[in-house]
PDB file of C-alpha atoms in Angstrom:
ATOM      1  CA  MET A  31       0.000   0.000   0.000  1.00 66.00           C
ATOM      2  CA  LYS A  32       1.391   3.420  -0.984  1.00 68.00           C
ATOM      3  CA  SER A  33       1.548   6.163   1.683  1.00 63.00           C
ATOM      4  CA  ALA A  34      -0.773   8.478  -0.267  1.00 60.00           C
ATOM      5  CA  ASP A  35      -3.386   5.675  -0.598  1.00 66.00           C
ATOM      6  CA  ALA A  36      -3.109   4.835   3.105  1.00 64.00           C
ATOM      7  CA  ARG A  37      -4.002   8.367   4.172  1.00 66.00           C
ATOM      8  CA  ALA A  38      -7.364   8.196   2.379  1.00 66.00           C
ATOM      9  CA  THR A  39      -8.187   4.607   3.389  1.00 83.00           C
ATOM     10  CA  SER A  40     -10.734   3.606   6.032  1.00 89.00           C
ATOM     11  CA  ASP A  41      -9.663   2.049   9.338  1.00 90.00           C
ATOM     12  CA  HIS A  42     -11.248  -1.259   8.280  1.00 91.00           C
ATOM     13  CA  VAL A  43      -9.191  -1.536   5.080  1.00 92.00           C
ATOM     14  CA  LEU A  44      -5.991  -0.428   6.840  1.00 93.00           C
ATOM     15  CA  ILE A  45      -6.524  -2.999   9.614  1.00 94.00           C
ATOM     16  CA  GLU A  46      -7.228  -5.860   7.226  1.00 93.00           C
ATOM     17  CA  THR A  47      -4.253  -4.888   5.043  1.00 94.00           C
ATOM     18  CA  ALA A  48      -1.998  -4.582   8.113  1.00 93.00           C
ATOM     19  CA  LYS A  49      -3.177  -7.998   9.317  1.00 91.00           C
ATOM     20  CA  GLY A  50      -1.923  -9.351   5.993  1.00 90.00           C
ATOM     21  CA  GLY A  51       1.551  -8.092   6.882  1.00 88.00           C
ATOM     22  CA  ASP A  52       1.576  -4.757   5.034  1.00 91.00           C
ATOM     23  CA  ARG A  53       3.925  -2.501   7.026  1.00 91.00           C
ATOM     24  CA  ARG A  54       2.807   0.692   5.292  1.00 91.00           C
ATOM     25  CA  ALA A  55      -0.797   0.003   6.325  1.00 93.00           C
ATOM     26  CA  PHE A  56       0.258  -0.470   9.953  1.00 94.00           C
ATOM     27  CA  SER A  57       2.386   2.675   9.837  1.00 93.00           C
ATOM     28  CA  ALA A  58      -0.620   4.580   8.481  1.00 93.00           C
ATOM     29  CA  LEU A  59      -2.683   3.378  11.465  1.00 94.00           C
ATOM     30  CA  VAL A  60       0.073   4.558  13.799  1.00 95.00           C
ATOM     31  CA  ARG A  61       0.188   8.019  12.203  1.00 94.00           C
ATOM     32  CA  ARG A  62      -3.600   8.268  12.292  1.00 95.00           C
ATOM     33  CA  TYR A  63      -3.894   7.476  16.012  1.00 96.00           C
ATOM     34  CA  GLU A  64      -0.588   8.447  17.629  1.00 97.00           C
ATOM     35  CA  ASP A  65      -1.778  11.921  18.677  1.00 97.00           C
ATOM     36  CA  THR A  66      -4.960  10.436  20.167  1.00 96.00           C
ATOM     37  CA  VAL A  67      -2.960   7.906  22.188  1.00 97.00           C
ATOM     38  CA  TYR A  68      -0.265  10.385  23.278  1.00 97.00           C
ATOM     39  CA  ARG A  69      -2.793  13.045  24.308  1.00 95.00           C
ATOM     40  CA  PHE A  70      -4.825  10.529  26.339  1.00 95.00           C
ATOM     41  CA  ALA A  71      -1.700   9.062  27.972  1.00 95.00           C
ATOM     42  CA  LEU A  72      -0.452  12.534  28.889  1.00 94.00           C
ATOM     43  CA  LYS A  73      -3.776  13.426  30.509  1.00 92.00           C
ATOM     44  CA  VAL A  74      -3.767  10.225  32.550  1.00 91.00           C
ATOM     45  CA  CYS A  75      -0.029   9.973  33.332  1.00 88.00           C
ATOM     46  CA  GLN A  76       0.548  13.754  33.675  1.00 86.00           C
ATOM     47  CA  ASP A  77       4.165  13.128  32.664  1.00 89.00           C
ATOM     48  CA  PRO A  78       5.569  13.485  29.097  1.00 93.00           C
ATOM     49  CA  ASP A  79       8.126  10.659  29.537  1.00 93.00           C
ATOM     50  CA  LYS A  80       5.469   8.247  30.859  1.00 92.00           C
ATOM     51  CA  ALA A  81       3.143   9.306  28.040  1.00 94.00           C
ATOM     52  CA  SER A  82       5.871   8.576  25.486  1.00 95.00           C
ATOM     53  CA  GLU A  83       6.515   5.146  27.047  1.00 95.00           C
ATOM     54  CA  THR A  84       2.780   4.429  27.043  1.00 95.00           C
ATOM     55  CA  LEU A  85       2.592   5.433  23.382  1.00 96.00           C
ATOM     56  CA  GLN A  86       5.305   2.908  22.503  1.00 96.00           C
ATOM     57  CA  ASP A  87       3.837   0.122  24.660  1.00 95.00           C
ATOM     58  CA  THR A  88       0.384   0.691  23.201  1.00 96.00           C
ATOM     59  CA  PHE A  89       1.402   0.434  19.554  1.00 97.00           C
ATOM     60  CA  ILE A  90       3.638  -2.578  20.246  1.00 96.00           C
ATOM     61  CA  ASN A  91       0.588  -4.239  21.873  1.00 96.00           C
ATOM     62  CA  VAL A  92      -1.539  -3.239  18.873  1.00 96.00           C
ATOM     63  CA  PHE A  93       1.051  -4.663  16.466  1.00 95.00           C
ATOM     64  CA  ARG A  94       1.219  -7.947  18.369  1.00 94.00           C
ATOM     65  CA  LYS A  95      -2.527  -8.313  18.929  1.00 94.00           C
ATOM     66  CA  LEU A  96      -3.994  -6.836  15.743  1.00 95.00           C
ATOM     67  CA  HIS A  97      -4.873 -10.339  14.469  1.00 93.00           C
ATOM     68  CA  THR A  98      -7.238 -10.704  17.477  1.00 94.00           C
ATOM     69  CA  PHE A  99      -9.201  -7.538  16.616  1.00 94.00           C
ATOM     70  CA  ASP A 100     -12.440  -8.855  15.136  1.00 90.00           C
ATOM     71  CA  GLY A 101     -14.084  -5.528  14.234  1.00 88.00           C
ATOM     72  CA  ARG A 102     -17.114  -6.036  16.501  1.00 88.00           C
ATOM     73  CA  SER A 103     -16.225  -2.842  18.369  1.00 88.00           C
ATOM     74  CA  LYS A 104     -14.776   0.341  16.899  1.00 91.00           C
ATOM     75  CA  PHE A 105     -11.008   0.269  16.414  1.00 94.00           C
ATOM     76  CA  SER A 106     -10.732   3.428  18.534  1.00 93.00           C
ATOM     77  CA  THR A 107     -12.557   1.693  21.428  1.00 93.00           C
ATOM     78  CA  TRP A 108     -10.165  -1.267  21.214  1.00 95.00           C
ATOM     79  CA  LEU A 109      -7.217   1.137  21.083  1.00 96.00           C
ATOM     80  CA  TYR A 110      -8.464   3.095  24.115  1.00 96.00           C
ATOM     81  CA  THR A 111      -8.810  -0.203  26.024  1.00 96.00           C
ATOM     82  CA  ILE A 112      -5.143  -1.013  25.368  1.00 96.00           C
ATOM     83  CA  VAL A 113      -3.846   2.456  26.203  1.00 95.00           C
ATOM     84  CA  THR A 114      -6.031   2.597  29.345  1.00 95.00           C
ATOM     85  CA  ASN A 115      -4.591  -0.715  30.580  1.00 93.00           C
ATOM     86  CA  ASN A 116      -1.064   0.495  29.872  1.00 92.00           C
ATOM     87  CA  CYS A 117      -1.695   3.791  31.651  1.00 90.00           C
ATOM     88  CA  LEU A 118      -3.244   2.152  34.702  1.00 89.00           C
ATOM     89  CA  MET A 119      -0.439  -0.415  34.959  1.00 87.00           C
ATOM     90  CA  LYS A 120       2.130   2.400  34.948  1.00 82.00           C
ATOM     91  CA  GLN A 121       0.145   4.458  37.433  1.00 75.00           C
ATOM     92  CA  ARG A 122      -0.265   1.552  39.845  1.00 73.00           C
ATOM     93  CA  ARG A 123       3.501   1.051  39.822  1.00 69.00           C
ATOM     94  CA  ARG A 124       3.948   4.664  40.916  1.00 63.00           C
ATOM     95  CA  LYS A 125       2.963   4.312  44.535  1.00 54.00           C
ATOM     96  CA  ARG A 126       3.454   7.980  45.244  1.00 51.00           C
ATOM     97  CA  ASP A 127       0.561   8.723  42.902  1.00 49.00           C
ATOM     98  CA  LEU A 128      -1.862   6.454  44.733  1.00 51.00           C
ATOM     99  CA  LEU A 129      -4.064   8.588  46.905  1.00 52.00           C
ATOM    100  CA  GLU A 130      -5.143   6.898  50.087  1.00 47.00           C
ATOM    101  CA  GLU A 131      -7.995   9.372  50.534  1.00 56.00           C
ATOM    102  CA  SER A 132     -11.409   7.834  49.869  1.00 66.00           C
ATOM    103  CA  LEU A 133     -13.595   9.614  47.362  1.00 73.00           C
ATOM    104  CA  GLU A 134     -16.803   8.228  48.844  1.00 70.00           C
ATOM    105  CA  ALA A 135     -17.204  11.428  50.884  1.00 69.00           C
ATOM    106  CA  PHE A 136     -17.849  13.293  47.647  1.00 74.00           C
ATOM    107  CA  ASP A 137     -21.212  11.544  47.308  1.00 71.00           C
ATOM    108  CA  GLU A 138     -22.373  13.837  50.109  1.00 67.00           C
ATOM    109  CA  GLY A 139     -21.713  16.981  48.103  1.00 68.00           C
ATOM    110  CA  PRO A 140     -20.133  20.160  49.504  1.00 65.00           C
ATOM    111  CA  GLY A 141     -19.127  19.678  53.109  1.00 55.00           C
ATOM    112  CA  GLY A 142     -18.941  15.909  52.604  1.00 53.00           C
ATOM    113  CA  ASP A 143     -15.207  16.242  52.184  1.00 53.00           C
ATOM    114  CA  ARG A 144     -15.181  18.500  55.280  1.00 48.00           C
ATOM    115  CA  LYS A 145     -13.459  21.320  53.404  1.00 54.00           C
ATOM    116  CA  GLU A 146     -16.463  23.240  52.232  1.00 58.00           C
ATOM    117  CA  GLY A 147     -19.577  24.005  54.178  1.00 54.00           C
ATOM    118  CA  HIS A 148     -22.964  23.506  52.586  1.00 55.00           C
ATOM    119  CA  ALA A 149     -23.968  27.077  53.314  1.00 58.00           C
ATOM    120  CA  SER A 150     -21.058  28.644  51.488  1.00 65.00           C
ATOM    121  CA  ILE A 151     -21.182  27.532  47.881  1.00 76.00           C
ATOM    122  CA  ALA A 152     -19.194  30.102  45.920  1.00 74.00           C
ATOM    123  CA  ARG A 153     -20.505  31.365  42.569  1.00 75.00           C
ATOM    124  CA  TRP A 154     -18.097  30.674  39.726  1.00 75.00           C
ATOM    125  CA  GLU A 155     -20.205  32.214  36.991  1.00 60.00           C
ATOM    126  CA  HIS A 156     -18.080  35.317  36.575  1.00 56.00           C
ATOM    127  CA  THR A 157     -14.832  33.484  35.927  1.00 60.00           C
ATOM    128  CA  PRO A 158     -14.094  33.770  32.188  1.00 54.00           C
ATOM    129  CA  ALA A 159     -13.858  30.385  30.410  1.00 55.00           C
ATOM    130  CA  HIS A 160     -10.879  31.571  28.368  1.00 57.00           C
ATOM    131  CA  ALA A 161      -8.960  31.901  31.633  1.00 52.00           C
ATOM    132  CA  VAL A 162      -7.953  28.269  31.022  1.00 55.00           C
ATOM    133  CA  LEU A 163      -5.299  29.699  28.755  1.00 56.00           C
ATOM    134  CA  GLU A 164      -3.630  31.309  31.733  1.00 70.00           C
ATOM    135  CA  ILE A 165      -0.600  29.435  32.959  1.00 77.00           C
ATOM    136  CA  GLU A 166      -1.642  29.661  36.613  1.00 82.00           C
ATOM    137  CA  LEU A 167      -5.044  28.102  36.014  1.00 85.00           C
ATOM    138  CA  LYS A 168      -3.541  25.376  33.829  1.00 87.00           C
ATOM    139  CA  GLN A 169      -1.232  24.527  36.721  1.00 89.00           C
ATOM    140  CA  VAL A 170      -4.200  24.365  39.113  1.00 91.00           C
ATOM    141  CA  LEU A 171      -6.082  22.073  36.703  1.00 92.00           C
ATOM    142  CA  ASP A 172      -3.028  19.819  36.244  1.00 92.00           C
ATOM    143  CA  GLU A 173      -2.402  19.549  39.989  1.00 93.00           C
ATOM    144  CA  ALA A 174      -6.050  18.776  40.708  1.00 95.00           C
ATOM    145  CA  ILE A 175      -6.314  15.991  38.133  1.00 95.00           C
ATOM    146  CA  GLN A 176      -2.959  14.593  39.237  1.00 92.00           C
ATOM    147  CA  ALA A 177      -4.315  14.277  42.775  1.00 93.00           C
ATOM    148  CA  LEU A 178      -7.227  12.179  41.503  1.00 94.00           C
ATOM    149  CA  PRO A 179      -6.639   8.405  41.948  1.00 92.00           C
ATOM    150  CA  PRO A 180      -5.828   6.804  38.550  1.00 92.00           C
ATOM    151  CA  ASP A 181      -8.963   4.608  38.440  1.00 93.00           C
ATOM    152  CA  TYR A 182     -11.088   7.754  38.747  1.00 95.00           C
ATOM    153  CA  ARG A 183      -8.853   9.928  36.560  1.00 95.00           C
ATOM    154  CA  VAL A 184      -9.125   7.543  33.628  1.00 96.00           C
ATOM    155  CA  VAL A 185     -12.944   7.598  33.792  1.00 96.00           C
ATOM    156  CA  PHE A 186     -13.013  11.408  34.000  1.00 96.00           C
ATOM    157  CA  VAL A 187     -10.595  11.781  31.060  1.00 96.00           C
ATOM    158  CA  LEU A 188     -12.523   9.335  28.880  1.00 96.00           C
ATOM    159  CA  ARG A 189     -15.982  10.690  29.676  1.00 94.00           C
ATOM    160  CA  ASP A 190     -15.443  14.404  30.183  1.00 93.00           C
ATOM    161  CA  MET A 191     -12.298  15.212  28.212  1.00 94.00           C
ATOM    162  CA  GLU A 192     -12.368  12.669  25.374  1.00 94.00           C
ATOM    163  CA  GLU A 193     -16.182  12.924  25.335  1.00 91.00           C
ATOM    164  CA  LYS A 194     -16.869   9.182  25.160  1.00 93.00           C
ATOM    165  CA  THR A 195     -20.321   8.013  26.207  1.00 91.00           C
ATOM    166  CA  THR A 196     -20.705   6.520  29.683  1.00 90.00           C
ATOM    167  CA  GLU A 197     -21.364   3.106  28.090  1.00 92.00           C
ATOM    168  CA  GLU A 198     -18.195   3.324  25.963  1.00 95.00           C
ATOM    169  CA  THR A 199     -16.186   4.534  28.971  1.00 96.00           C
ATOM    170  CA  ALA A 200     -17.406   1.562  31.034  1.00 96.00           C
ATOM    171  CA  LYS A 201     -16.538  -0.847  28.215  1.00 95.00           C
ATOM    172  CA  ILE A 202     -13.023   0.611  27.756  1.00 96.00           C
ATOM    173  CA  VAL A 203     -12.233   0.505  31.483  1.00 96.00           C
ATOM    174  CA  GLY A 204     -13.902  -2.885  31.943  1.00 96.00           C
ATOM    175  CA  ILE A 205     -16.395  -1.875  34.617  1.00 96.00           C
ATOM    176  CA  SER A 206     -20.190  -1.672  34.807  1.00 96.00           C
ATOM    177  CA  VAL A 207     -22.044   1.437  33.617  1.00 92.00           C
ATOM    178  CA  GLU A 208     -23.142   2.062  37.219  1.00 90.00           C
ATOM    179  CA  ALA A 209     -19.540   1.875  38.455  1.00 93.00           C
ATOM    180  CA  ALA A 210     -18.462   4.280  35.687  1.00 93.00           C
ATOM    181  CA  LYS A 211     -21.201   6.739  36.720  1.00 89.00           C
ATOM    182  CA  SER A 212     -20.192   6.462  40.363  1.00 89.00           C
ATOM    183  CA  ARG A 213     -16.494   7.089  39.629  1.00 93.00           C
ATOM    184  CA  LEU A 214     -17.388   9.967  37.309  1.00 92.00           C
ATOM    185  CA  ARG A 215     -19.615  11.607  39.910  1.00 89.00           C
ATOM    186  CA  ARG A 216     -16.924  11.390  42.595  1.00 91.00           C
ATOM    187  CA  ALA A 217     -14.174  12.507  40.215  1.00 94.00           C
ATOM    188  CA  ARG A 218     -16.143  15.589  39.148  1.00 93.00           C
ATOM    189  CA  ALA A 219     -16.915  16.505  42.758  1.00 91.00           C
ATOM    190  CA  PHE A 220     -13.280  15.945  43.800  1.00 94.00           C
ATOM    191  CA  LEU A 221     -11.953  18.183  41.001  1.00 96.00           C
ATOM    192  CA  ARG A 222     -14.550  20.864  41.705  1.00 94.00           C
ATOM    193  CA  SER A 223     -13.496  20.827  45.354  1.00 93.00           C
ATOM    194  CA  ARG A 224      -9.801  21.191  44.386  1.00 94.00           C
ATOM    195  CA  LEU A 225     -10.525  24.088  42.018  1.00 93.00           C
ATOM    196  CA  ASP A 226     -12.852  25.869  44.438  1.00 91.00           C
ATOM    197  CA  PRO A 227     -10.223  27.873  46.411  1.00 88.00           C
ATOM    198  CA  TYR A 228      -8.714  29.170  43.160  1.00 87.00           C
ATOM    199  CA  MET A 229     -12.070  29.992  41.601  1.00 86.00           C
ATOM    200  CA  ARG A 230     -13.248  31.779  44.752  1.00 81.00           C
ATOM    201  CA  ALA A 231     -10.128  33.920  44.700  1.00 73.00           C
ATOM    202  CA  ALA A 232     -10.388  34.631  40.946  1.00 66.00           C
TER     203      ALA A 232
ATOM    204  CA  MET B  50     -38.991  17.253  45.844  1.00 55.00           C
ATOM    205  CA  ALA B  51     -35.408  16.015  45.960  1.00 62.00           C
ATOM    206  CA  SER B  52     -33.076  17.036  48.791  1.00 72.00           C
ATOM    207  CA  CYS B  53     -29.640  18.644  48.375  1.00 74.00           C
ATOM    208  CA  LYS B  54     -28.023  15.309  49.272  1.00 71.00           C
ATOM    209  CA  LYS B  55     -30.009  13.512  46.565  1.00 68.00           C
ATOM    210  CA  VAL B  56     -28.915  16.136  44.086  1.00 70.00           C
ATOM    211  CA  TYR B  57     -25.246  15.500  44.879  1.00 68.00           C
ATOM    212  CA  GLN B  58     -25.699  11.733  44.772  1.00 65.00           C
ATOM    213  CA  HIS B  59     -27.226  11.851  41.291  1.00 66.00           C
ATOM    214  CA  ILE B  60     -25.223  14.703  39.903  1.00 63.00           C
ATOM    215  CA  CYS B  61     -23.984  12.592  37.005  1.00 51.00           C
ATOM    216  CA  GLU B  62     -27.421  11.949  35.604  1.00 53.00           C
ATOM    217  CA  SER B  63     -28.648  15.453  36.213  1.00 49.00           C
ATOM    218  CA  LEU B  64     -25.662  16.972  34.405  1.00 62.00           C
ATOM    219  CA  ASP B  65     -25.865  15.210  31.110  1.00 60.00           C
ATOM    220  CA  GLU B  66     -27.664  11.890  31.156  1.00 57.00           C
ATOM    221  CA  ASP B  67     -31.145  10.442  31.439  1.00 60.00           C
ATOM    222  CA  LEU B  68     -32.613  13.920  31.646  1.00 62.00           C
ATOM    223  CA  GLY B  69     -36.150  12.695  31.125  1.00 69.00           C
ATOM    224  CA  THR B  70     -36.335  10.329  34.097  1.00 73.00           C
ATOM    225  CA  PRO B  71     -38.632  11.210  37.033  1.00 77.00           C
ATOM    226  CA  ARG B  72     -35.606  11.320  39.335  1.00 73.00           C
ATOM    227  CA  CYS B  73     -33.867  13.855  37.089  1.00 74.00           C
ATOM    228  CA  ARG B  74     -36.977  15.965  36.782  1.00 78.00           C
ATOM    229  CA  ALA B  75     -37.224  16.051  40.591  1.00 79.00           C
ATOM    230  CA  ILE B  76     -33.551  17.006  40.840  1.00 78.00           C
ATOM    231  CA  LYS B  77     -33.966  19.766  38.264  1.00 79.00           C
ATOM    232  CA  LEU B  78     -36.973  21.093  40.153  1.00 82.00           C
ATOM    233  CA  HIS B  79     -34.947  21.203  43.367  1.00 84.00           C
ATOM    234  CA  VAL B  80     -31.890  22.808  41.713  1.00 82.00           C
ATOM    235  CA  ASP B  81     -34.048  25.525  40.143  1.00 84.00           C
ATOM    236  CA  SER B  82     -35.324  26.548  43.562  1.00 88.00           C
ATOM    237  CA  CYS B  83     -32.145  26.049  45.651  1.00 88.00           C
ATOM    238  CA  PRO B  84     -29.424  28.741  45.241  1.00 89.00           C
ATOM    239  CA  ASN B  85     -26.731  26.516  46.753  1.00 87.00           C
ATOM    240  CA  CYS B  86     -27.487  23.566  44.496  1.00 86.00           C
ATOM    241  CA  LYS B  87     -27.718  25.897  41.504  1.00 86.00           C
ATOM    242  CA  ALA B  88     -24.244  27.316  42.291  1.00 88.00           C
ATOM    243  CA  TYR B  89     -22.875  23.822  42.902  1.00 87.00           C
ATOM    244  CA  MET B  90     -24.224  22.516  39.589  1.00 86.00           C
ATOM    245  CA  ALA B  91     -22.893  25.569  37.737  1.00 88.00           C
ATOM    246  CA  SER B  92     -19.430  25.092  39.262  1.00 90.00           C
ATOM    247  CA  LEU B  93     -19.432  21.392  38.338  1.00 90.00           C
ATOM    248  CA  LYS B  94     -20.320  22.250  34.747  1.00 89.00           C
ATOM    249  CA  LYS B  95     -17.583  24.871  34.772  1.00 92.00           C
ATOM    250  CA  THR B  96     -15.085  22.279  36.038  1.00 94.00           C
ATOM    251  CA  ILE B  97     -15.879  20.029  33.083  1.00 93.00           C
ATOM    252  CA  ARG B  98     -15.750  22.958  30.628  1.00 92.00           C
ATOM    253  CA  LEU B  99     -12.337  24.053  31.912  1.00 92.00           C
ATOM    254  CA  TYR B 100     -10.839  20.594  31.476  1.00 94.00           C
ATOM    255  CA  ARG B 101     -12.483  20.180  28.087  1.00 92.00           C
ATOM    256  CA  SER B 102     -11.027  23.474  26.877  1.00 88.00           C
ATOM    257  CA  MET B 103      -7.415  22.566  27.647  1.00 86.00           C
ATOM    258  CA  PRO B 104      -5.288  22.864  24.504  1.00 84.00           C
ATOM    259  CA  PHE B 105      -4.895  19.937  22.105  1.00 82.00           C
ATOM    260  CA  THR B 106      -1.527  18.235  22.539  1.00 86.00           C
ATOM    261  CA  ARG B 107       0.329  16.751  19.575  1.00 93.00           C
ATOM    262  CA  THR B 108       2.926  14.016  19.911  1.00 96.00           C
ATOM    263  CA  PRO B 109       6.343  15.650  20.401  1.00 96.00           C
ATOM    264  CA  ARG B 110       8.807  14.989  17.561  1.00 96.00           C
ATOM    265  CA  ALA B 111      11.171  13.012  19.820  1.00 96.00           C
ATOM    266  CA  ALA B 112       8.339  10.736  21.019  1.00 96.00           C
ATOM    267  CA  HIS B 113       7.159  10.240  17.412  1.00 96.00           C
ATOM    268  CA  THR B 114      10.674   9.327  16.232  1.00 95.00           C
ATOM    269  CA  ARG B 115      11.184   6.923  19.147  1.00 95.00           C
ATOM    270  CA  LEU B 116       7.810   5.293  18.445  1.00 96.00           C
ATOM    271  CA  LEU B 117       8.724   4.651  14.794  1.00 94.00           C
ATOM    272  CA  GLU B 118      12.083   3.178  15.853  1.00 94.00           C
ATOM    273  CA  VAL B 119      10.439   0.848  18.360  1.00 94.00           C
ATOM    274  CA  ILE B 120       7.821  -0.323  15.844  1.00 94.00           C
ATOM    275  CA  GLU B 121      10.454  -0.860  13.153  1.00 92.00           C
ATOM    276  CA  ALA B 122      12.481  -2.979  15.606  1.00 92.00           C
ATOM    277  CA  GLU B 123       9.365  -4.997  16.496  1.00 91.00           C
ATOM    278  CA  MET B 124       8.548  -5.565  12.820  1.00 89.00           C
ATOM    279  CA  LYS B 125      12.095  -6.805  12.182  1.00 88.00           C
ATOM    280  CA  ARG B 126      11.942  -9.008  15.273  1.00 88.00           C
ATOM    281  CA  GLN B 127       8.686 -10.603  14.140  1.00 83.00           C
ATOM    282  CA  ALA B 128       9.934 -11.017  10.572  1.00 80.00           C
ATOM    283  CA  GLY B 129      13.011 -12.783  11.967  1.00 80.00           C
ATOM    284  CA  HIS B 130      10.826 -15.185  13.931  1.00 63.00           C
ATOM    285  CA  ALA B 131       8.370 -15.843  11.086  1.00 49.00           C
ATOM    286  CA  PRO B 132      10.352 -18.649   9.333  1.00 42.00           C
ATOM    287  CA  ALA B 133      10.768 -20.518  12.615  1.00 38.00           C
ATOM    288  CA  HIS B 134       7.040 -20.215  13.258  1.00 33.00           C
ATOM    289  CA  ARG B 135       6.203 -21.521   9.766  1.00 38.00           C
ATOM    290  CA  ARG B 136       8.514 -24.468  10.261  1.00 28.00           C
ATOM    291  CA  ARG B 137       6.786 -25.424  13.491  1.00 32.00           C
ATOM    292  CA  THR B 138       3.304 -25.346  11.954  1.00 31.00           C
ATOM    293  CA  SER B 139       4.170 -27.147   8.663  1.00 28.00           C
TER     294      SER B 139
END
């Protein structure tokens, strides 16, 4: 397969051609999805070197297991499953990243985490959305998501940043839809709680 | 009418899913009349919007180059093993 042909070819044709041993077809798949995998790995790992390692591990896994992909799910879903497993394995090895704090308290809402009273919910409406471009806010967002336990972070990234459906998120992570909703709810509340002091001061 | 606690426990559904269910309608009714819940919901939505609006990251050149090297090495490794595999299955 020529490079120019590969760029215009569907995933299905590229996958079947790559399964037949065509290196150009596999390389085209890599080029098509490498940014998706790197971006996701960076959001979950929060470390460029770990994201780069995850990128390599993921495509090596894809190369070795492509013959097992039967096309019943979308290729991107299968790919996200592999990169999620690689990310979580790396995160679990990094003990310093594992937060011992339970997120169950966030089911209670403000005050449940004992840092914010129910009677003092600050209004964030006046904070400009484009403020995300500011370096200080980006740092606050990065630190907050880094403090989220990996099992929760991966659900939040898939559902709220990659904009997968809850069903697809559950399938990728290998948990029930109810468990995905529960982790998402706690992750959102945890992040909101971490951003609250900054947003109040803004 | 839902309570504040119920609102927080079902925040996921009330934000973006199953909006037509009786439980969600009750939550929406409560949020509309409760300033604290309204502020809480708005700040949760803002949290999601802020993360969603973070800039798109492309693969750095060094990571891209390293990836291609690793894949090339894997392809060569597999190609080197292929004859042995064929011999075993023939």
